[in-house]
Amino acid sequence: MSATWLDELERVLEERLTDFLRENPYQELLLHQQHQKDHYQNLKRQRQQLQKEAEELRRQLLTLAGTVREWSTRSNRARKAGASALADRADQHIADLMEQGRQLWSDLDQLGNRFKDVEKKFCSLSEQSARDSSTLEEDWIRFAAQQELQELIRKLDKTN
């Protein structure tokens, strides 16, 4: 019962909004612009988050590279000292670290692809927004002129 009432309310409100926007096209334009602005801000936040994630992955890769260098030095030292079993274990550890590095590089590559997608959407929305704002200015000038014309017609009708 309440779902039906809620559905009816939603339908009535949707109709009223549609009627209002039909009667006030500039409000519809403003609503559209607000949606674009919200989408733009969301893309901006996504872009910043992806940049932070990339920074973290780069930091992890640099740390991992230092660890690999350290274990390579240890492995060489163990081999020179004749501790080949220890050197083999160190080499295995290096191989595991290298696999971690490959995974981090893969993650960074995927992150880069996601960043490119967000950046493309961001640029496209920026260009569209620039085009829309110039159209809005032109539309506003036409609207203002139309309002003045209607006011002049009303004044003329009152004097006749």
mmCIF file of C-alpha atoms in Angstrom, residues 37-53 115 118 122:
data_model
loop_
_atom_site.group_PDB
_atom_site.id
_atom_site.type_symbol
_atom_site.label_atom_id
_atom_site.label_comp_id
_atom_site.label_asym_id
_atom_site.label_seq_id
_atom_site.Cartn_x
_atom_site.Cartn_y
_atom_site.Cartn_z
ATOM 1 C CA LYS A 37 29.298 20.327 -12.598
ATOM 2 C CA ASP A 38 28.657 17.406 -10.226
ATOM 3 C CA HIS A 39 29.999 14.956 -12.811
ATOM 4 C CA TYR A 40 33.048 17.178 -13.354
ATOM 5 C CA GLN A 41 33.763 17.266 -9.588
ATOM 6 C CA ASN A 42 33.354 13.497 -9.368
ATOM 7 C CA LEU A 43 35.811 12.969 -12.219
ATOM 8 C CA LYS A 44 38.214 15.406 -10.578
ATOM 9 C CA ARG A 45 38.061 13.408 -7.310
ATOM 10 C CA GLN A 46 38.579 10.142 -9.215
ATOM 11 C CA ARG A 47 41.587 11.610 -10.972
ATOM 12 C CA GLN A 48 43.118 12.753 -7.672
ATOM 13 C CA GLN A 49 42.476 9.342 -6.084
ATOM 14 C CA LEU A 50 44.111 7.546 -9.014
ATOM 15 C CA GLN A 51 47.125 9.862 -8.747
ATOM 16 C CA LYS A 52 47.457 9.033 -5.037
ATOM 17 C CA GLU A 53 47.236 5.309 -5.780
ATOM 18 C CA PHE A 115 43.553 7.323 -15.376
ATOM 19 C CA VAL A 118 39.000 9.381 -16.493
ATOM 20 C CA PHE A 122 37.316 14.938 -17.841
#
